[in-house]
Tab-separated table of C-alpha atoms in Angstrom:
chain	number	residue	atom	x	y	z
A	27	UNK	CA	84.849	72.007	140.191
A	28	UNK	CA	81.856	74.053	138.527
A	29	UNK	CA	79.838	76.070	140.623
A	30	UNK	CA	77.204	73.537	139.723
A	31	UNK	CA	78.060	70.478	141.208
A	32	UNK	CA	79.678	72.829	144.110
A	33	UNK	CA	76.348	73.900	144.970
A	34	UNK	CA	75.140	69.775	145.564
A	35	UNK	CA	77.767	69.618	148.052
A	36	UNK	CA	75.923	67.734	151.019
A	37	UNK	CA	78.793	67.634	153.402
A	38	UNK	CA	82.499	68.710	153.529
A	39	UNK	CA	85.476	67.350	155.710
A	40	UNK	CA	88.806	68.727	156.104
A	41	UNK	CA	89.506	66.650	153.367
A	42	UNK	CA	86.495	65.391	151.005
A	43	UNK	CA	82.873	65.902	149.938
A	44	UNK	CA	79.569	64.212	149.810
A	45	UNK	CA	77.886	64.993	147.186
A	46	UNK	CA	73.718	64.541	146.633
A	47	UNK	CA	74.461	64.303	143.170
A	48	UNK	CA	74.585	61.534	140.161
A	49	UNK	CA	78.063	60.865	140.296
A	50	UNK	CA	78.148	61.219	135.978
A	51	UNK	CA	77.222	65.399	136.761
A	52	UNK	CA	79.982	65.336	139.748
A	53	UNK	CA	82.722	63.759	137.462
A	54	UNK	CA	81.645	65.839	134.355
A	55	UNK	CA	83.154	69.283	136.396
A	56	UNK	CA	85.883	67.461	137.207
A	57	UNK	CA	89.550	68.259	135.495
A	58	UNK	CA	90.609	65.838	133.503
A	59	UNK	CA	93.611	62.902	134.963
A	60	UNK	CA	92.434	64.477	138.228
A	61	UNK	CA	91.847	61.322	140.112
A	62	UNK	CA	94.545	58.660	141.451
A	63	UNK	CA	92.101	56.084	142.783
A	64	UNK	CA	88.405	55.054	141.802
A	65	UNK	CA	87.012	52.252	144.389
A	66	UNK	CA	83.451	51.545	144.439
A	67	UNK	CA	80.527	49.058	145.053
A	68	UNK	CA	78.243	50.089	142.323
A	69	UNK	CA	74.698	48.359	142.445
A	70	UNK	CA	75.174	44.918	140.884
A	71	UNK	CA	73.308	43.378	137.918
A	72	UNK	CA	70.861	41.206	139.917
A	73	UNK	CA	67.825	39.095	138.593
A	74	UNK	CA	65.790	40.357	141.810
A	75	UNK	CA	65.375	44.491	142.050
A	76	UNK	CA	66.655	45.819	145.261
A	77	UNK	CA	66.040	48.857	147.103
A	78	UNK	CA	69.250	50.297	146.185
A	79	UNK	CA	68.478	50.353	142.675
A	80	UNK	CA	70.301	47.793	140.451
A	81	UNK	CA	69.968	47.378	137.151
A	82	UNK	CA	68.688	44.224	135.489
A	83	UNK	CA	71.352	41.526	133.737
A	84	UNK	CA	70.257	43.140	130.249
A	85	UNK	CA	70.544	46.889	130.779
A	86	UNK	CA	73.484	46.917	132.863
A	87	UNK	CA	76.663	47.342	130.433
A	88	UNK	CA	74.856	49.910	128.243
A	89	UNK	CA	73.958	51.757	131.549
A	90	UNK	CA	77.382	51.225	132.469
A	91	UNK	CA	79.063	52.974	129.689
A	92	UNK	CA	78.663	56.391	130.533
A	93	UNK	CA	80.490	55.787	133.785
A	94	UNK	CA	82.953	54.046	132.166
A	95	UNK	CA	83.500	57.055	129.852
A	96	UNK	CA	84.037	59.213	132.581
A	97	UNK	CA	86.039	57.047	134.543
A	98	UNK	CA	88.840	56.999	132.437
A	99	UNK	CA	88.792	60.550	131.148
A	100	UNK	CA	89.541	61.747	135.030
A	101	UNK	CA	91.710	59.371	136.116
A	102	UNK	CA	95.195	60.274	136.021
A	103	UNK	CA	97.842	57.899	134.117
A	104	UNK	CA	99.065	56.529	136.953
A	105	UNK	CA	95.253	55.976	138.746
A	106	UNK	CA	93.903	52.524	139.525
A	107	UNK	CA	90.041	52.188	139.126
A	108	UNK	CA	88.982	48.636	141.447
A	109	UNK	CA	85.159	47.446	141.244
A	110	UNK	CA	83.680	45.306	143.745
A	111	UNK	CA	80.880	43.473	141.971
A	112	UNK	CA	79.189	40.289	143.091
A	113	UNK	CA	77.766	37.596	140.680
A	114	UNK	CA	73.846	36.841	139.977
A	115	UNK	CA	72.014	33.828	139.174
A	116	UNK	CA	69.906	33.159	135.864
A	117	UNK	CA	66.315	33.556	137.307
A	118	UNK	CA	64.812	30.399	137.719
A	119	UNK	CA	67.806	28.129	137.120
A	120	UNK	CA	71.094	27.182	138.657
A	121	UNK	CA	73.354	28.581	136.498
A	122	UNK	CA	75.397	31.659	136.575
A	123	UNK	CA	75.182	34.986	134.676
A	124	UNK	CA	78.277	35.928	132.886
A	125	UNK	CA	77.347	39.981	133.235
A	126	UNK	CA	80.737	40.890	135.275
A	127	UNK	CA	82.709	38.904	133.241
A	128	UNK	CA	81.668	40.882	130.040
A	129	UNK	CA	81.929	44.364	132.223
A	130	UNK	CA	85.403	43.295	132.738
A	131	UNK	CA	86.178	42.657	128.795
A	132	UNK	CA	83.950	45.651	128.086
A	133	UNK	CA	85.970	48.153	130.417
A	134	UNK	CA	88.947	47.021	128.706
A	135	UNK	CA	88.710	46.108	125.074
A	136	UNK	CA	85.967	49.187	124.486
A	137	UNK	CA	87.348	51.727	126.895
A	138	UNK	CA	90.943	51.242	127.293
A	139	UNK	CA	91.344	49.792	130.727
A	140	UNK	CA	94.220	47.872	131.864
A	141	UNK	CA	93.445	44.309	133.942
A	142	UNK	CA	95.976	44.756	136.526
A	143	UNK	CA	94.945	42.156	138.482
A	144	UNK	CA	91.862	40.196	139.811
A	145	UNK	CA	90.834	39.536	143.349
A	146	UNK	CA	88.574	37.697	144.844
A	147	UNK	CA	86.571	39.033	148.309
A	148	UNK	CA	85.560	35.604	150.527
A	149	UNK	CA	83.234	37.035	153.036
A	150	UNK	CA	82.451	33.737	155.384
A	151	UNK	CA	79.642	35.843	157.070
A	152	UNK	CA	77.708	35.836	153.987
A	153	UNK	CA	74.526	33.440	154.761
A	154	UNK	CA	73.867	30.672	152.116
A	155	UNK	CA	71.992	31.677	148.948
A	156	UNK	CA	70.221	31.401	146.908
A	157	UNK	CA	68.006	29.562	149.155
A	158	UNK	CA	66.336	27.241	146.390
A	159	UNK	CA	69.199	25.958	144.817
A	160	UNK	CA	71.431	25.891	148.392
A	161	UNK	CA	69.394	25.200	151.357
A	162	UNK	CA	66.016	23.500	149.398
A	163	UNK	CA	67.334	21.824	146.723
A	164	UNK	CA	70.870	21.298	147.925
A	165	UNK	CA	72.463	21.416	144.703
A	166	UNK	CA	74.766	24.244	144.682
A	167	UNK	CA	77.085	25.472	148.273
A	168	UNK	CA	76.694	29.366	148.740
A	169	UNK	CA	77.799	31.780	146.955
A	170	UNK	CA	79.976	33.921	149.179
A	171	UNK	CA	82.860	35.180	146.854
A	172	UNK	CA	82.731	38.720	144.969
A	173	UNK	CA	85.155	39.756	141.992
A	174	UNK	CA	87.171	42.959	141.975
A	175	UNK	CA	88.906	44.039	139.442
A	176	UNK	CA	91.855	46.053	139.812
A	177	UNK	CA	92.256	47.890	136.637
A	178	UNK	CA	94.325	50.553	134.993
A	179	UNK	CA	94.412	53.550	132.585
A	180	UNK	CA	98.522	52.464	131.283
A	181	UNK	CA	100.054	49.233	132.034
A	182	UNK	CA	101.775	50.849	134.677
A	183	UNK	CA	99.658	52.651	137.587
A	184	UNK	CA	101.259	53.235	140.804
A	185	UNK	CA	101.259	50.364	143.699
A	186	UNK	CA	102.957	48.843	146.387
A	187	UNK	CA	102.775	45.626	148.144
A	188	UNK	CA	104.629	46.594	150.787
A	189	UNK	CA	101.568	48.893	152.475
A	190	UNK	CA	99.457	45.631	152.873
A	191	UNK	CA	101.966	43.276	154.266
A	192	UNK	CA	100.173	40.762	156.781
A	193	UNK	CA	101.763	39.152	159.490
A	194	UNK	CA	103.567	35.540	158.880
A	195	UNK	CA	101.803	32.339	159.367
A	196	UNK	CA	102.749	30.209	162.569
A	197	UNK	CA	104.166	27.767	160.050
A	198	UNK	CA	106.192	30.944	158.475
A	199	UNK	CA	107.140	31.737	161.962
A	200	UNK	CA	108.057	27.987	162.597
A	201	UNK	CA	110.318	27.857	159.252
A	202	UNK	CA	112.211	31.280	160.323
A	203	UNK	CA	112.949	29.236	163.438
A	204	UNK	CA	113.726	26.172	162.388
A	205	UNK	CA	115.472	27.245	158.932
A	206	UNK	CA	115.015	26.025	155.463
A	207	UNK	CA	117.558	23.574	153.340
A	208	UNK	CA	117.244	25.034	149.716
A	209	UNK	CA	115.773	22.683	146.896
A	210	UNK	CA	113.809	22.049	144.213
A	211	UNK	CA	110.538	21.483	144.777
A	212	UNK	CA	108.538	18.638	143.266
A	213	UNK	CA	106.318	21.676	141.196
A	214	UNK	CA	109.361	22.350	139.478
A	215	UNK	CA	110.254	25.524	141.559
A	216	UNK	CA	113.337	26.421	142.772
A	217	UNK	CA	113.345	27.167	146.844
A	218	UNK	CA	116.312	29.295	147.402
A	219	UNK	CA	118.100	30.255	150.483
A	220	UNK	CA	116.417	33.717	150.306
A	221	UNK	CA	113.372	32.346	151.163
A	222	UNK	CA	114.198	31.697	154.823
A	223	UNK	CA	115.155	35.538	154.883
A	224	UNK	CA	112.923	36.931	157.895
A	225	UNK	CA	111.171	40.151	156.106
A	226	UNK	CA	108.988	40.797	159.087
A	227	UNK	CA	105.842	40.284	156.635
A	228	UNK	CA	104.047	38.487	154.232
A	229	UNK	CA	103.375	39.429	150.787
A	230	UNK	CA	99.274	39.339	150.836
A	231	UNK	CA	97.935	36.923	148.124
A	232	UNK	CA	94.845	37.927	145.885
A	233	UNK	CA	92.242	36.114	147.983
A	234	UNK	CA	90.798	38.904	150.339
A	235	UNK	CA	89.261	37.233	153.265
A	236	UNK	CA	86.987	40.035	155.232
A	237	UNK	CA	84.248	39.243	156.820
A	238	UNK	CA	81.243	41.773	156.814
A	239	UNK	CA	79.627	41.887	160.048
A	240	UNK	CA	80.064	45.581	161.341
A	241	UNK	CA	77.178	45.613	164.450
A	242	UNK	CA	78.358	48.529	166.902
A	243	UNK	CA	80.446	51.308	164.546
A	244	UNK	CA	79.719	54.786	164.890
A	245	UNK	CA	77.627	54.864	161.666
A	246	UNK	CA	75.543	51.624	162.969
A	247	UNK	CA	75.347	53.435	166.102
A	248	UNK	CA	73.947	56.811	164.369
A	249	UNK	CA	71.675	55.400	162.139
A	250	UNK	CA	70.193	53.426	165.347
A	251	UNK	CA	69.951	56.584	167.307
A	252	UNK	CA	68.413	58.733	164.887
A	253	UNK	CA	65.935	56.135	163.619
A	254	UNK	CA	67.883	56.308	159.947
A	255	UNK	CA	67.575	52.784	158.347
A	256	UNK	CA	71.391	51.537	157.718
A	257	UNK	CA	72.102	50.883	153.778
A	258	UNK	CA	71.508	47.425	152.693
A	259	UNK	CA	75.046	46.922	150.822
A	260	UNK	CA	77.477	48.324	152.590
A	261	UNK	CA	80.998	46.815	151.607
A	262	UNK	CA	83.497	46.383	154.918
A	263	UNK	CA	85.800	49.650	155.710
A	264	UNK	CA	88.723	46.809	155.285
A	265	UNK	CA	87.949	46.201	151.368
A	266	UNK	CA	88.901	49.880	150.224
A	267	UNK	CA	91.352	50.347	152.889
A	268	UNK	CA	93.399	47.473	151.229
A	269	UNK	CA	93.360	49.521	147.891
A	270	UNK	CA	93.632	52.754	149.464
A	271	UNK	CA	96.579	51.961	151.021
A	272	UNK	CA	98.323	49.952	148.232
A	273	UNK	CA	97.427	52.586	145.508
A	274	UNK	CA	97.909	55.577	146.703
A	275	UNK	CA	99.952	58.116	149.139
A	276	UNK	CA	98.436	60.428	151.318
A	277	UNK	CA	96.946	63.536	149.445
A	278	UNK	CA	96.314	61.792	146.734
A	279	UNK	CA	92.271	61.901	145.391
A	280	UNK	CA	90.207	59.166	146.210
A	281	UNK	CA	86.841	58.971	143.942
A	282	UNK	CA	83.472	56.906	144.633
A	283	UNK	CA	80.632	57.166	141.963
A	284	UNK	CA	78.590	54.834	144.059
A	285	UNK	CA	79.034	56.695	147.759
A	286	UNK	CA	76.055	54.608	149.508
A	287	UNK	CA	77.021	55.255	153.319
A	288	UNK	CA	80.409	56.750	152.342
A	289	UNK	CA	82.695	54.258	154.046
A	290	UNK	CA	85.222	55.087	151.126
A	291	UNK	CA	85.205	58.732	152.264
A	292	UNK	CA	85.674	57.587	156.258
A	293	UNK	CA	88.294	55.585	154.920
A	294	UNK	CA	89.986	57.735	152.875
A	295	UNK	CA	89.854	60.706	155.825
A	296	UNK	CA	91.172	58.621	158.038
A	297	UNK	CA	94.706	57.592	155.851
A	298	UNK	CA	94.870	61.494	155.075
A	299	UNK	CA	93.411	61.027	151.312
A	300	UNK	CA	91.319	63.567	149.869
A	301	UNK	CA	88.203	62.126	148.188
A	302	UNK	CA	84.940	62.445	147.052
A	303	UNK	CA	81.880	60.949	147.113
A	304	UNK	CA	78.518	60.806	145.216
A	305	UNK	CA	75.191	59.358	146.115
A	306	UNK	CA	71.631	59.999	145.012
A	307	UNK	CA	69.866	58.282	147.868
A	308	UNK	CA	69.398	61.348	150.697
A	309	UNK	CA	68.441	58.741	153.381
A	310	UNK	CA	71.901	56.940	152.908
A	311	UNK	CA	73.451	60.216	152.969
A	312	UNK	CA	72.086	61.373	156.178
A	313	UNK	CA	73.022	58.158	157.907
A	314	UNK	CA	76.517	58.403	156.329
A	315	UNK	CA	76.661	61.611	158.241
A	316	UNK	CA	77.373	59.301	161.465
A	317	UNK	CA	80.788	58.507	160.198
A	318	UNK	CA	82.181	61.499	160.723
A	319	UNK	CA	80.579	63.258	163.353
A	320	UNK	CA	83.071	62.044	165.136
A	321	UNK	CA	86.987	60.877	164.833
A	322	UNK	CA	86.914	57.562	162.881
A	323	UNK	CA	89.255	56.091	165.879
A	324	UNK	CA	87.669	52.986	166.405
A	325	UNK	CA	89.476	50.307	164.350
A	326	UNK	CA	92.970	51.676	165.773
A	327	UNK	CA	92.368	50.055	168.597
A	328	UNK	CA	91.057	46.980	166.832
A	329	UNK	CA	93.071	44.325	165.283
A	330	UNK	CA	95.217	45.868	162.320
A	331	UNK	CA	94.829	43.383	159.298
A	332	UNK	CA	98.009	45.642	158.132
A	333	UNK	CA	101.433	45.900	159.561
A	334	UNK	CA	101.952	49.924	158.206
């Protein structure tokens, strides 16, 4: 990288960088196909400002272009760029705004993205808004799903299923036991006998169902020590861990534009991915200082939502 963005480094790892930086002057010293994996949470196009500074509806896929530009000149053919972006509300009525949809067609039909798939984040912590039209008026149920969309530079980036296998179902479990008499279903689909094949795991579906409740980390726990106020939008470590892991290999370079507390770059150190992150917010940086000030050990002791 240039000496320039070198000299906004704000913290170094064995194996990444925070930068204090807009991410579009970080990228533009990068090398072109560079990257293997862009995941990121930018600010989303809601109808109310936030404190993290998103964009309104109108602005947001002209302000979004320049990222887009730069996304795909630095990631590498076989790179995977996934945005986690949650919907918005037309102010004052109960109808949806159709903003991440167009991104979507944008990214792809202006800049040359690849849809590789779509997925859908359920978080059923997420209280129920917006208040008027859910808990007032009681004409709409919350809104507690976000898009991500898994997209491409070719029609062919790198990936495997087989790093985010979850454990069978009881009823898979019960089946395996039990066995399975080969048919054709009623849907028209033919049941073989492979399917009673025990594989040890299940083949995860689109539906990512992570709940976002992180109390007692080491980051909540530094930013409560050190009287830093936590950021407002953190996504769960679990979310880019899923991609992380299903996109890449270790040593591959992990990119997010969008740092906010850096939980892509905890992440990313953790599975023994170099990365990089950029953020313009210096309080968000100094509480994403917590996360590695010491070993990010915590979740494998935890539940493993994978079986790798």
């Amino acid at each position: 990288m240039k000496k320039t963005a070198e000299a906004r480094a704000f913290h170094r790892t064995k194996l990444g960088t925070i930068f204090h930086a807009d991410s579009l002057d970080v990228m533009a010293a990068m090398a072109p196909a560079s990257v293997d994996l862009i995941v990121t949470s930018p600010p989303f196009a809601l109808t109310r400002k936030k404190e993290y500074g998103n964009e309104q509806e109108d602005a947001y896929l002209q302000w979004f272009k320049s990222f887009a530009k730069e996304f795909h000149r630095i990631l590498k053919d076989s790179g995977s760029f996934v945005i986690d972006l949650g919907g918005a509300w037309k102010p004052g009525a109960p109808v949806r705004s159709l903003y991440h949809f167009k991104l979507l067609i944008m990214l792809c039909e202006e800049f040359g993205f690849h849809l590789a798939q779509e997925f859908y984040w359920w978080n059923p912590s997420k209280l129920p808004t917006p208040a008027e039209w859910v808990n007032i008026r009681r004409i709409r149920v919350k809104d507690s799903i976000n898009t991500v969309w898994w997209l491409s530079k070719t029609e062919w980036p790198r990936a495997s299923n087989r790093r985010v296998l979850q454990p069978y179902s009881p009823s898979m479990h019960a089946l395996l036991a039990n066995g399975y008499k080969a048919k054709l279903r009623p849907s028209g689909h033919d049941i073989s006998s492979k399917f009673s094949i025990n594989n040890g795991a299940a083949i995860p579906p689109n539906l990512l169902a992570i709940p976002n409740t992180e109390s007692n980390s080491n980051y909540m726990r530094y930013c409560q020590d050190n009287g830093i106020k936590a950021h407002p939008a953190r996504f769960p470590a679990d979310l880019p861990e899923y991609f992380i892991r299903m996109l890449t290999d270790p040593g591959d370079v992990v990119l997010d534009p969008f740092g906010g507390s850096c939980i892509t770059g905890e992440v990313a150190e953790r599975l023994k991915r170099k990365w990089v992150c950029a953020e313009m917010s210096l309080e968000y940086l100094a509480g994403a200082l917590g996360r590695f000030k010491h070993p990010a050990n915590e979740r494998a002791v935890a539940k493993r939502r994978w079986l790798l």
